[in-house]
JSON list of C-alpha atoms in Angstrom, two decimals:
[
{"chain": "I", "resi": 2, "resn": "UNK", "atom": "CA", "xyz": [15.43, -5.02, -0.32]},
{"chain": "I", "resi": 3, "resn": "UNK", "atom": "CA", "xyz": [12.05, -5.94, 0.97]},
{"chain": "I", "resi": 4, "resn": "UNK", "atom": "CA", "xyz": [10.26, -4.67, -1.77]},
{"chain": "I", "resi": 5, "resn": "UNK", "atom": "CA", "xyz": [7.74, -6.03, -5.06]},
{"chain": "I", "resi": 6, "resn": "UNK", "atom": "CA", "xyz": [7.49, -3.47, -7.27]},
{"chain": "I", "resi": 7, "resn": "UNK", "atom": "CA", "xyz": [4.72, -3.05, -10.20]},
{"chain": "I", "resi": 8, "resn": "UNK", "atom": "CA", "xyz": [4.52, -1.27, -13.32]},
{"chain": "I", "resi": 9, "resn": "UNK", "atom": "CA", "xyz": [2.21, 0.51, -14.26]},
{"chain": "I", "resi": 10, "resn": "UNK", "atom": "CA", "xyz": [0.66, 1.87, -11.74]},
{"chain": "I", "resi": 11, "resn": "UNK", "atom": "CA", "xyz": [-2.32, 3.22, -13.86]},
{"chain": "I", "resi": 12, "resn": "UNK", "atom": "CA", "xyz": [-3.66, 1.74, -16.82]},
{"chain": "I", "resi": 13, "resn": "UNK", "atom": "CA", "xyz": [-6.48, 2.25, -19.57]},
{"chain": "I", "resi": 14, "resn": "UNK", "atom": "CA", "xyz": [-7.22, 0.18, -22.20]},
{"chain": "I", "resi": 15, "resn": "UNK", "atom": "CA", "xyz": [-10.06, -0.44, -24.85]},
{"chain": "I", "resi": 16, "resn": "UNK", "atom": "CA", "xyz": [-11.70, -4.09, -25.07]},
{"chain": "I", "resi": 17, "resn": "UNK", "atom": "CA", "xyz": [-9.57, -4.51, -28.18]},
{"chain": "I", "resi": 18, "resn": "UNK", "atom": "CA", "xyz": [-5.74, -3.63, -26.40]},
{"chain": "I", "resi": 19, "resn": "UNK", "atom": "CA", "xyz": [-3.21, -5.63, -25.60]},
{"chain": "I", "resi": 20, "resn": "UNK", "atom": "CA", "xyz": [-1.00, -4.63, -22.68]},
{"chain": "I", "resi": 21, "resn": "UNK", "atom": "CA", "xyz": [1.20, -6.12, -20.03]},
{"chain": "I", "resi": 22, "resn": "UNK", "atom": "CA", "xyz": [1.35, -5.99, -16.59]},
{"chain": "I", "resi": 23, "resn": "UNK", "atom": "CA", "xyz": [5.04, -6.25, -14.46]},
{"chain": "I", "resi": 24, "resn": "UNK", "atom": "CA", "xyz": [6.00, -7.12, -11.24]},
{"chain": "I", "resi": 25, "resn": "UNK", "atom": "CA", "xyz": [9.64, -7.67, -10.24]},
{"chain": "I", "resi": 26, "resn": "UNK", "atom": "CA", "xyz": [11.02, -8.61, -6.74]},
{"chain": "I", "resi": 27, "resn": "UNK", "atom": "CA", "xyz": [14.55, -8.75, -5.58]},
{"chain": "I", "resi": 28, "resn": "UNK", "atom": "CA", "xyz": [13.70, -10.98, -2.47]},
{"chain": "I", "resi": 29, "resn": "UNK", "atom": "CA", "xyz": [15.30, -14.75, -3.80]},
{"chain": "I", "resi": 30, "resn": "UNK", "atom": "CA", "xyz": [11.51, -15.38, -2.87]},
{"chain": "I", "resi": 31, "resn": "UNK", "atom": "CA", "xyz": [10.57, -18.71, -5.33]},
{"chain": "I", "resi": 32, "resn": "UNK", "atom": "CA", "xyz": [6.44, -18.18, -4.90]},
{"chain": "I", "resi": 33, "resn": "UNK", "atom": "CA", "xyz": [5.00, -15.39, -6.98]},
{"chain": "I", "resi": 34, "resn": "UNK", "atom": "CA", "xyz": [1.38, -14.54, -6.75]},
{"chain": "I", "resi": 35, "resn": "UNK", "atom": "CA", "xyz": [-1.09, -12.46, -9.16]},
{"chain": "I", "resi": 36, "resn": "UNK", "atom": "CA", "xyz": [-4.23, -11.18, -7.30]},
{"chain": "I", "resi": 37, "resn": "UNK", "atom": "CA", "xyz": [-7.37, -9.23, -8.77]},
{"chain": "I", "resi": 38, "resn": "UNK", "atom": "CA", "xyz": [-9.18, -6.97, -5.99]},
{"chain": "I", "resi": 39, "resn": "UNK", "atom": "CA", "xyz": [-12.36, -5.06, -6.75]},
{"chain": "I", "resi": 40, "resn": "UNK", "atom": "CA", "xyz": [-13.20, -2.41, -4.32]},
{"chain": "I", "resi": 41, "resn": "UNK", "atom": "CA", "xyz": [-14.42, -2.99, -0.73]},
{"chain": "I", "resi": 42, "resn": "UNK", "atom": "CA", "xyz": [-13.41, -6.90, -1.95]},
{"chain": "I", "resi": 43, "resn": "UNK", "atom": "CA", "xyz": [-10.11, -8.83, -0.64]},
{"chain": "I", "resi": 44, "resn": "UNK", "atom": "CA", "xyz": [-7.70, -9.81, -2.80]},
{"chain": "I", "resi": 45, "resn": "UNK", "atom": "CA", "xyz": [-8.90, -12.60, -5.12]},
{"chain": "I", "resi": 46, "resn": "UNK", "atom": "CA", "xyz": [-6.29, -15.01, -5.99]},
{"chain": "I", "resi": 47, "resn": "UNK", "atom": "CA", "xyz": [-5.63, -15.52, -10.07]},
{"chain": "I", "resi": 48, "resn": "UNK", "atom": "CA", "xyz": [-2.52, -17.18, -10.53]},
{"chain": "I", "resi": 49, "resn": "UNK", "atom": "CA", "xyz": [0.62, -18.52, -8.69]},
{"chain": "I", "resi": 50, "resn": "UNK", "atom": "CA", "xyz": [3.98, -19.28, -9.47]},
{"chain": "I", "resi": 51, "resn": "UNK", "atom": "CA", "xyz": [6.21, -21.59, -7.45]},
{"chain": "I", "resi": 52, "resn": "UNK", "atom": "CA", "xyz": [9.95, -22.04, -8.67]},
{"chain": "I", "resi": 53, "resn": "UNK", "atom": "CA", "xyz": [8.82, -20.37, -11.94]},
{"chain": "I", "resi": 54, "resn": "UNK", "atom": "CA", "xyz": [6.49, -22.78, -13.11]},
{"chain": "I", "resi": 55, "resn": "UNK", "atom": "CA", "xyz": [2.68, -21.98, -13.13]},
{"chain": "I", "resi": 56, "resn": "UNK", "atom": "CA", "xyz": [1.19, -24.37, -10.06]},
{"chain": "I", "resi": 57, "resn": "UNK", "atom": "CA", "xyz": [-2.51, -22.49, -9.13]},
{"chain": "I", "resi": 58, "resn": "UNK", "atom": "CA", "xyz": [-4.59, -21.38, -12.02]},
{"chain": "I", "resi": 59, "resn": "UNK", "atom": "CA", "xyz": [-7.94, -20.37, -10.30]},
{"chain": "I", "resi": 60, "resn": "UNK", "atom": "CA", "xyz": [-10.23, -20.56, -13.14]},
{"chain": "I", "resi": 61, "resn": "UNK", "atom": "CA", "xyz": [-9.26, -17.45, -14.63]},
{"chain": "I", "resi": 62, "resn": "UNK", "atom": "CA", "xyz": [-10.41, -16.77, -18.51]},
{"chain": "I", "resi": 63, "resn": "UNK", "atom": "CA", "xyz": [-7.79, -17.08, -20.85]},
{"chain": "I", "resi": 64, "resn": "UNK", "atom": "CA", "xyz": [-7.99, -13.39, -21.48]},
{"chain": "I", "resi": 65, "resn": "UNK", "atom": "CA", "xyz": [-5.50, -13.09, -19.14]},
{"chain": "I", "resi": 66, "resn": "UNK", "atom": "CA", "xyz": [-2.07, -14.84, -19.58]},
{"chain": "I", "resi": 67, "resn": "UNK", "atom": "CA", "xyz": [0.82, -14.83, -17.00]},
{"chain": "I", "resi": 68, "resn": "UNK", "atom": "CA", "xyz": [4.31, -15.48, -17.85]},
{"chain": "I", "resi": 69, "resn": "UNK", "atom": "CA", "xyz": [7.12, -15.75, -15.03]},
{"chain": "I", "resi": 70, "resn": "UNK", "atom": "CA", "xyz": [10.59, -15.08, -17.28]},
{"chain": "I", "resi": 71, "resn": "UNK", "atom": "CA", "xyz": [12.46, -15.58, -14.33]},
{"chain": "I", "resi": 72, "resn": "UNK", "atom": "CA", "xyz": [12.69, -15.89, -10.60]},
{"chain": "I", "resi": 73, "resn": "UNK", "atom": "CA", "xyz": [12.72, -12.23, -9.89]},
{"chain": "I", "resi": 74, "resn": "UNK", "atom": "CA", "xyz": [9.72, -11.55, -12.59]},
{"chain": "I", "resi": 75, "resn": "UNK", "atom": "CA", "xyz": [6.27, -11.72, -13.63]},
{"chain": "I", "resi": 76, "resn": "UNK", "atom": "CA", "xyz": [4.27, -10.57, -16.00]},
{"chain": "I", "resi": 77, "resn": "UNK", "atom": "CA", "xyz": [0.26, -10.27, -16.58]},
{"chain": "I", "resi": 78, "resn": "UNK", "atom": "CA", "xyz": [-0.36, -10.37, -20.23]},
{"chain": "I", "resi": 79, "resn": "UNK", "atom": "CA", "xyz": [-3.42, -8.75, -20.96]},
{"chain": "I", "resi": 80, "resn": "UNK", "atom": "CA", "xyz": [-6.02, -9.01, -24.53]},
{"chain": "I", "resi": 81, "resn": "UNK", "atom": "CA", "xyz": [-9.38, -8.34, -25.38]},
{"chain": "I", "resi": 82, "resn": "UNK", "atom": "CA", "xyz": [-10.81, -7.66, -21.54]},
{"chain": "I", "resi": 83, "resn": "UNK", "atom": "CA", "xyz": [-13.93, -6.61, -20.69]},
{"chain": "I", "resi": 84, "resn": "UNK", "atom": "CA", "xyz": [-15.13, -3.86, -18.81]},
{"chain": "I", "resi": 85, "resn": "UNK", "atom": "CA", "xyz": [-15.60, -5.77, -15.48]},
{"chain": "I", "resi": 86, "resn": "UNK", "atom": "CA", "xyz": [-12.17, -6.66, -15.84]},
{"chain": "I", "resi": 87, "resn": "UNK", "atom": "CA", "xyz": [-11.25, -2.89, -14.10]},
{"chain": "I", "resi": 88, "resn": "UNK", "atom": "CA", "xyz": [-10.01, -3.58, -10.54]},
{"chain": "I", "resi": 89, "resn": "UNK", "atom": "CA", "xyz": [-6.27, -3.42, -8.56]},
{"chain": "I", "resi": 90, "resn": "UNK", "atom": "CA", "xyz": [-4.66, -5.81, -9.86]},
{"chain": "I", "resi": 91, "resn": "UNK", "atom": "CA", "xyz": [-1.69, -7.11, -7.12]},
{"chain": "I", "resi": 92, "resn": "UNK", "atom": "CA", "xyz": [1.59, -8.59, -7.32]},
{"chain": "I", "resi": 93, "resn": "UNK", "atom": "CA", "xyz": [2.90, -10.44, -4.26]},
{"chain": "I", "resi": 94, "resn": "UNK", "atom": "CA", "xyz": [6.02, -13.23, -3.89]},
{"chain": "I", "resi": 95, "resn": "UNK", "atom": "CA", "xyz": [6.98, -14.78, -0.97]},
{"chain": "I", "resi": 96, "resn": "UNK", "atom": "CA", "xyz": [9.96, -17.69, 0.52]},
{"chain": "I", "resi": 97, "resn": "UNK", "atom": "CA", "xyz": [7.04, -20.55, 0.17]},
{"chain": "I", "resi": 98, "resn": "UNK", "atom": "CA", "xyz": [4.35, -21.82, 2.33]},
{"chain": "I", "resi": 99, "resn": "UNK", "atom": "CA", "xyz": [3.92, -20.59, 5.63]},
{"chain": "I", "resi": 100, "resn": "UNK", "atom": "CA", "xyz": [6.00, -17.27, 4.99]},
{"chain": "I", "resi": 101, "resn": "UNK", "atom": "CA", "xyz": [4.36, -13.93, 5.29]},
{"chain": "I", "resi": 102, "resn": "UNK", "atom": "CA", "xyz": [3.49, -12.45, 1.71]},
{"chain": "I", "resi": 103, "resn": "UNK", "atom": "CA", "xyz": [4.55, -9.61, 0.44]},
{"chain": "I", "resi": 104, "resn": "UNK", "atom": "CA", "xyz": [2.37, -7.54, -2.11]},
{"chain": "I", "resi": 105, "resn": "UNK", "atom": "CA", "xyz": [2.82, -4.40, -4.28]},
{"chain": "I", "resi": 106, "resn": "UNK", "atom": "CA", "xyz": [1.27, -1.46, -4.47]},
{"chain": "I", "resi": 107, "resn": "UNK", "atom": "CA", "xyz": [-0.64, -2.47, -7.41]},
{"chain": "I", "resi": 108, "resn": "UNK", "atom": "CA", "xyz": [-1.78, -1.58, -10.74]},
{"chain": "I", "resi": 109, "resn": "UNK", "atom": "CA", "xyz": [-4.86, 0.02, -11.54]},
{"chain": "I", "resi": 110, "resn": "UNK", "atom": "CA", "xyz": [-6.39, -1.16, -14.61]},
{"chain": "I", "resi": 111, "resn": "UNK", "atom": "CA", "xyz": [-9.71, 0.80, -16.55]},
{"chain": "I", "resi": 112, "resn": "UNK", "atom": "CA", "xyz": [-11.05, -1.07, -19.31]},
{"chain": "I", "resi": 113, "resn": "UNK", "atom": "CA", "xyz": [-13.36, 1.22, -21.30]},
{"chain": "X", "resi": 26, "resn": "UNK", "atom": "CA", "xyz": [-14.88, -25.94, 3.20]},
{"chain": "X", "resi": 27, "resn": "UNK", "atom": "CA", "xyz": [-11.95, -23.14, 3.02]},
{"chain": "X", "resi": 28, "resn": "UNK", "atom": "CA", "xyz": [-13.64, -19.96, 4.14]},
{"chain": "X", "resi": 29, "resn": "UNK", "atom": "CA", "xyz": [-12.08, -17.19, 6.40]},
{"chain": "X", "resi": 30, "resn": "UNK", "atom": "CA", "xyz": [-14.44, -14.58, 7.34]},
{"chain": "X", "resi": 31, "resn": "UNK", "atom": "CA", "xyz": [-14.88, -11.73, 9.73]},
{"chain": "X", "resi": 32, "resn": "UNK", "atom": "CA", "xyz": [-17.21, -10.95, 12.61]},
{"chain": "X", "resi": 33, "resn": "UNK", "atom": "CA", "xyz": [-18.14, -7.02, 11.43]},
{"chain": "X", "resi": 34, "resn": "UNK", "atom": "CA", "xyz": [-17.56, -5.53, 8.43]},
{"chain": "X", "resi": 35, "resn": "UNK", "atom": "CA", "xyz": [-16.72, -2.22, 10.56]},
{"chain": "X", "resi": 36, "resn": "UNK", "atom": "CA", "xyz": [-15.26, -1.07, 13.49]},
{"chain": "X", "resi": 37, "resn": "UNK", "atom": "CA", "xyz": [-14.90, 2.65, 14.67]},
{"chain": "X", "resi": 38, "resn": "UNK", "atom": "CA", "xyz": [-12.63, 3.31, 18.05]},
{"chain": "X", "resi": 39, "resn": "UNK", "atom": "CA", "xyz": [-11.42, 6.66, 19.41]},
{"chain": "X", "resi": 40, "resn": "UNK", "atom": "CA", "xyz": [-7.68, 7.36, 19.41]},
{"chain": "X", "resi": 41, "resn": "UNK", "atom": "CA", "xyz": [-5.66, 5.78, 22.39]},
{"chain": "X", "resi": 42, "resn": "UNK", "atom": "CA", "xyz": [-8.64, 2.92, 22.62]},
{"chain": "X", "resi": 43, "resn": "UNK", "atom": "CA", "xyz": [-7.40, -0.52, 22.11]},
{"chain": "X", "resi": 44, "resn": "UNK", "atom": "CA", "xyz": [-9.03, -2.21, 18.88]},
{"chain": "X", "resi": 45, "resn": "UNK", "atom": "CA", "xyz": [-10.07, -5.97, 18.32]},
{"chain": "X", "resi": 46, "resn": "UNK", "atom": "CA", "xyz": [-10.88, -7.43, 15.02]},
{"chain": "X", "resi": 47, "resn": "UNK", "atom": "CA", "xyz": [-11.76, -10.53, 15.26]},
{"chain": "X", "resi": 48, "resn": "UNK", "atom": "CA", "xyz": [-12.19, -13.58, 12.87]},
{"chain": "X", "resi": 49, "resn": "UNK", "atom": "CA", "xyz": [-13.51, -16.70, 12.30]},
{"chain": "X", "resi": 50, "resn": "UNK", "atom": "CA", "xyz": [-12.24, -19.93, 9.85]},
{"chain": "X", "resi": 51, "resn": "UNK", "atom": "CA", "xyz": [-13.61, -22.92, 8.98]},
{"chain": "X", "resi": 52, "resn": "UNK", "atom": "CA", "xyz": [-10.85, -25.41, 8.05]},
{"chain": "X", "resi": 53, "resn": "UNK", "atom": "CA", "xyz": [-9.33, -27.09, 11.25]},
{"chain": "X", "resi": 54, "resn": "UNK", "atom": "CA", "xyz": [-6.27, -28.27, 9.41]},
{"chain": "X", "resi": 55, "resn": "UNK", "atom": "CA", "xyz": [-4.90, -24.94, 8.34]},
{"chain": "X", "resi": 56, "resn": "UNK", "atom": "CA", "xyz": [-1.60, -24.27, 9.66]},
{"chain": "X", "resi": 57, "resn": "UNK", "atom": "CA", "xyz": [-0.86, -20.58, 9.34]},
{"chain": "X", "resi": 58, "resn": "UNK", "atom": "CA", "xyz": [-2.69, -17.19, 9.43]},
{"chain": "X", "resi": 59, "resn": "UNK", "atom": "CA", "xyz": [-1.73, -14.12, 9.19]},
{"chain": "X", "resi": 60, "resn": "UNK", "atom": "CA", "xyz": [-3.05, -10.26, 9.17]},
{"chain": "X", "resi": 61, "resn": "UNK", "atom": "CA", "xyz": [-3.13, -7.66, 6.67]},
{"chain": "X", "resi": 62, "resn": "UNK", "atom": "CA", "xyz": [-3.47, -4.12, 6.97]},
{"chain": "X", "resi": 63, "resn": "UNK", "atom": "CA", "xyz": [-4.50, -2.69, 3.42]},
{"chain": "X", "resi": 64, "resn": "UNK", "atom": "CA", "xyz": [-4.83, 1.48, 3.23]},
{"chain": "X", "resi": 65, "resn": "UNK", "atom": "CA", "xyz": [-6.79, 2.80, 0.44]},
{"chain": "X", "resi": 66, "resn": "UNK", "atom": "CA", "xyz": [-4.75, 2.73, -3.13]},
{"chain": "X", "resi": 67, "resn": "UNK", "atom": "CA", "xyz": [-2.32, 1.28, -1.78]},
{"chain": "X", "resi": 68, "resn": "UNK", "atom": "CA", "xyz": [-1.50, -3.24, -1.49]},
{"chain": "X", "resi": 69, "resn": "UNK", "atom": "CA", "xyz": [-2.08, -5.47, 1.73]},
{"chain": "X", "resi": 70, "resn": "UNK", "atom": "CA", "xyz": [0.86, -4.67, 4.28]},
{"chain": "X", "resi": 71, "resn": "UNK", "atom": "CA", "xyz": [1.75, -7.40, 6.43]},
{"chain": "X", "resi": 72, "resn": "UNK", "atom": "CA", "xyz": [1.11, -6.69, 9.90]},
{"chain": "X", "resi": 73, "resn": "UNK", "atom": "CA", "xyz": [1.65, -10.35, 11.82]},
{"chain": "X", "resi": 74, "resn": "UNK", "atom": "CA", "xyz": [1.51, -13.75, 11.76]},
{"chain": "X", "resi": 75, "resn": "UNK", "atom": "CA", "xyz": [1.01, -16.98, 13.81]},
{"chain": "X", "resi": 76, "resn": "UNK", "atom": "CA", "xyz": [1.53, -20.54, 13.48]},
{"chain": "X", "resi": 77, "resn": "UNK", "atom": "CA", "xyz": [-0.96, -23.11, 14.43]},
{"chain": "X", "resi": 78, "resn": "UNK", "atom": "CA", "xyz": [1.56, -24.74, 17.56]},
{"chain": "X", "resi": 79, "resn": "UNK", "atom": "CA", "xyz": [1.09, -21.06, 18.89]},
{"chain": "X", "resi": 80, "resn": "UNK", "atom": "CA", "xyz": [-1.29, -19.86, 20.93]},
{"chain": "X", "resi": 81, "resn": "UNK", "atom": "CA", "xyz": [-0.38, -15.61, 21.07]},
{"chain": "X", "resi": 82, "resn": "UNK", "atom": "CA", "xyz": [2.23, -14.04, 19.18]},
{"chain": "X", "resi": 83, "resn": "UNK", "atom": "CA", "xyz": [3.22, -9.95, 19.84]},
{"chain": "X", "resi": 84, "resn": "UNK", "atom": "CA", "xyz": [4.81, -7.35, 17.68]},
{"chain": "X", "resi": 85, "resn": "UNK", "atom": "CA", "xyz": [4.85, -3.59, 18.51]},
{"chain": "X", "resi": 86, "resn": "UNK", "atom": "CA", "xyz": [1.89, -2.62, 19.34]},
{"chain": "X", "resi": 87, "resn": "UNK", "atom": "CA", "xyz": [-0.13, -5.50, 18.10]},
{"chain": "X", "resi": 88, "resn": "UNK", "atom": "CA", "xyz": [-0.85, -9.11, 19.47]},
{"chain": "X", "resi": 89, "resn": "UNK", "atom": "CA", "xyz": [-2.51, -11.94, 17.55]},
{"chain": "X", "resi": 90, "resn": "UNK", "atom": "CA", "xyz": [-4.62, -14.57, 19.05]},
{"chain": "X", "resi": 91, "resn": "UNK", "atom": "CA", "xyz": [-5.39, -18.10, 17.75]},
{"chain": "X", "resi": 92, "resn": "UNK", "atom": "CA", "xyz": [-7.92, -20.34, 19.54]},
{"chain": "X", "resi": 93, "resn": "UNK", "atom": "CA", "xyz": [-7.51, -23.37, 17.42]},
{"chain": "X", "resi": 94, "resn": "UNK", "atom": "CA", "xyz": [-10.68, -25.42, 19.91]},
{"chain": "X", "resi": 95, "resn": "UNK", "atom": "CA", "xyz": [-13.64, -22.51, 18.29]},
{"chain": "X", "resi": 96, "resn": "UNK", "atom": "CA", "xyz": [-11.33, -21.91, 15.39]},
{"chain": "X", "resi": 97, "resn": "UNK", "atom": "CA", "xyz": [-11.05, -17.92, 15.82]},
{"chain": "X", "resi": 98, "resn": "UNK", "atom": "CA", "xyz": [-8.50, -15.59, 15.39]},
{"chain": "X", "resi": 99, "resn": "UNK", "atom": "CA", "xyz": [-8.20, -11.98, 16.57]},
{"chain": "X", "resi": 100, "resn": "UNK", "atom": "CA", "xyz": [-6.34, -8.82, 16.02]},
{"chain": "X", "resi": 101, "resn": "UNK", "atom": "CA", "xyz": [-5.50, -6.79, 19.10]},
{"chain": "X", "resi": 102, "resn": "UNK", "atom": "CA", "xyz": [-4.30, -2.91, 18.17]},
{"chain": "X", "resi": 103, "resn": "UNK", "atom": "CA", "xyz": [-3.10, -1.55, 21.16]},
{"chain": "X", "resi": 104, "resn": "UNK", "atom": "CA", "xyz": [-3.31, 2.75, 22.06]},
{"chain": "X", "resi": 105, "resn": "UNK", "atom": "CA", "xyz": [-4.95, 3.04, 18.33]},
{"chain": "X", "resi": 106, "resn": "UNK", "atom": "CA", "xyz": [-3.96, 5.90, 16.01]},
{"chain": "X", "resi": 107, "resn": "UNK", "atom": "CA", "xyz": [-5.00, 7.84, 13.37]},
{"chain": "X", "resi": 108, "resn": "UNK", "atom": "CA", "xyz": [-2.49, 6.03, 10.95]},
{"chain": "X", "resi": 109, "resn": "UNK", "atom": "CA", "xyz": [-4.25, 2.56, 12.14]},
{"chain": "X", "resi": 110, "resn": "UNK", "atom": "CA", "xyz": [-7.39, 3.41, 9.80]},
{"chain": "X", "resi": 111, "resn": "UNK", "atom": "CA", "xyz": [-7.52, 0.93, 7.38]},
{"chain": "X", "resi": 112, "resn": "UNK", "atom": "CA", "xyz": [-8.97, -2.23, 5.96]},
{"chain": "X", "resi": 113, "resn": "UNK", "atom": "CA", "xyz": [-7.41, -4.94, 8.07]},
{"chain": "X", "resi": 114, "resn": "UNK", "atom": "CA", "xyz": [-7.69, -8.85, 6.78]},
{"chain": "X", "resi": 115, "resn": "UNK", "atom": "CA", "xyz": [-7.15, -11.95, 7.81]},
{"chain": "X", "resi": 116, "resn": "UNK", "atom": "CA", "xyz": [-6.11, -14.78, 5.59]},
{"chain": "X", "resi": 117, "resn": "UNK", "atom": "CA", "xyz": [-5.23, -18.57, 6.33]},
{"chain": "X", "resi": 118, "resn": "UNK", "atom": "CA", "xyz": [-2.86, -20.71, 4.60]},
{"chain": "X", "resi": 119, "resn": "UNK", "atom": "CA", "xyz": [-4.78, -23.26, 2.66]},
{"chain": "X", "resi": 120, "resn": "UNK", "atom": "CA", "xyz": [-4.35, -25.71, -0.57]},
{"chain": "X", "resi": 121, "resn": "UNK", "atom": "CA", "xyz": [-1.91, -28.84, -0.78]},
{"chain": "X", "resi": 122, "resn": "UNK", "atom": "CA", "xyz": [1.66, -29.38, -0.85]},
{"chain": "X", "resi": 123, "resn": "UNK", "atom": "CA", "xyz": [3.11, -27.46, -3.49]},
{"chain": "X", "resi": 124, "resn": "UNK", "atom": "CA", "xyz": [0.01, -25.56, -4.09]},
{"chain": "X", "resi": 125, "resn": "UNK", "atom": "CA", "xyz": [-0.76, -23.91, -1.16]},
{"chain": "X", "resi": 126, "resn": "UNK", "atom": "CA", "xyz": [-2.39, -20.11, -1.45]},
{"chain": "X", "resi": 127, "resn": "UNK", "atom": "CA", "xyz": [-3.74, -17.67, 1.43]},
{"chain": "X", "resi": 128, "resn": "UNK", "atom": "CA", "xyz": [-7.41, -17.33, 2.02]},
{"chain": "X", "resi": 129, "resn": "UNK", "atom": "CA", "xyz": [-8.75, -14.12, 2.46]},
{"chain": "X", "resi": 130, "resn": "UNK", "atom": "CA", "xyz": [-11.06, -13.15, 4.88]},
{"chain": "X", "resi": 131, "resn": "UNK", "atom": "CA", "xyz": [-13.66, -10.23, 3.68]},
{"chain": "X", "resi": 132, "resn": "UNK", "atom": "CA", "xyz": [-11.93, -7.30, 5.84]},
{"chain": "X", "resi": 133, "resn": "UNK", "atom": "CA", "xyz": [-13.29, -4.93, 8.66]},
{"chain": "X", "resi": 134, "resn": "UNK", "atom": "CA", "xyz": [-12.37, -1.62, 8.07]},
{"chain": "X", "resi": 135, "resn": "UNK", "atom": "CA", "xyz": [-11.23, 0.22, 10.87]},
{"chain": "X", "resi": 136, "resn": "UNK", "atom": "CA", "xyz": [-11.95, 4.10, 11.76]},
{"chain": "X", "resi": 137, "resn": "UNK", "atom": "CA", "xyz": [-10.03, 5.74, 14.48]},
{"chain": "X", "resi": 138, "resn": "UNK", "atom": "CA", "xyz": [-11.90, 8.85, 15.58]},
{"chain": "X", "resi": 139, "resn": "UNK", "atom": "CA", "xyz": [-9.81, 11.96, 17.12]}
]
């Protein structure tokens, strides 16, 4: 199983939701990644997770909180966002440095 | 600084024509790069990677090429096809021990006209 899957794969929410984001991988990989792309953009970096604890946090507002349950999940948790907060929002996990990544197909998040 | 960036933003090549995306990085230390190919709605699909100790590296149909002395890196798409159009982006390894992330580069999209 090579895969990192993401629910959902759409999503709308109002500035005053709360939601949750999910990405599971079945891979043993111990590095877990959550990216933000906007379109035409690469993948910007938000958090990463290395042997489940939280070891990059790139600045990002507290709006968004990620959680890592385990060492096959993660989860985006998601309050009070703002409109320019829509983009693909991208799971990835991978063995550890210097391994190839390994993203999923994404979640696609409106905030109206 | 860490920055990874690419020569043209867009690159259009007719079918059977061999493509090269190039790109450029900044930080000599970086160890590791590797190549993306991302197709709209859908995530970044690994295409390739290379190690710094290695100059070319192959896989079917595509060869990667680090010169470490200019600090460049290049995609080479051999007998292109329709299926190769896509954003395509190269990233670098980057960050310190126990923290280390991949650097994206700010993608050339690639058409392949019939």
């Amino acid at each position: 199983d090579t895969e990192v899957t993401q629910t959902p794969k759409h999503l709308v929410m109002g500035m005053t939701n709360k939601k949750s984001l999910k990405c599971e991988q079945h891979m043993g990989h111990r590095a877990m990644y959550w990216y933000k792309q906007k379109a035409k953009k690469p993948p910007e970096l938000m958090f990463v997770y290395s042997y489940e604890k939280l070891s990059i946090n790139e600045s990002v507002p507290s709006r968004f909180s990620p959680e890592c349950p385990n060492s096959s999940l993660l989860n985006l948790h998601l309050h009070a966002l703002q409109p320019e907060d829509s983009a693909l929002y991208l799971c990835a996990s991978r063995k550890g440095a210097g391994y190839e990544q390994f993203f999923g197909p994404g979640t696609r998040l409106t905030v109206l | 600084g860490e920055s990874v960036g690419l020569h043209l933003p867009t690159l259009s090549v007719q079918e059977g024509d061999n493509s090269i995306i190039n790109c450029a990085y900044s930080n000599s230390a970086s160890d590791y790069f590797i190549w993306y190919k991302q197709e709209s709605g859908k995530g970044p699909q690994f295409i390739i990677d290379i190690r710094s100790n290695m100059d070319k590296r192959q896989g079917q149909r595509v060869t990667v090429l680090l010169n470490k002395t200019v600090k460049h890196l290049s995609l080479q798409i051999a007998a292109t096809q329709p299926g190769d159009s896509a954003v395509y982006f190269c990233a670098e390894e980057a960050g310190v021990q126990g923290a280390q992330k991949l650097v994206f580069g700010q993608g050339t999209r690639l058409t392949i006209n019939p």
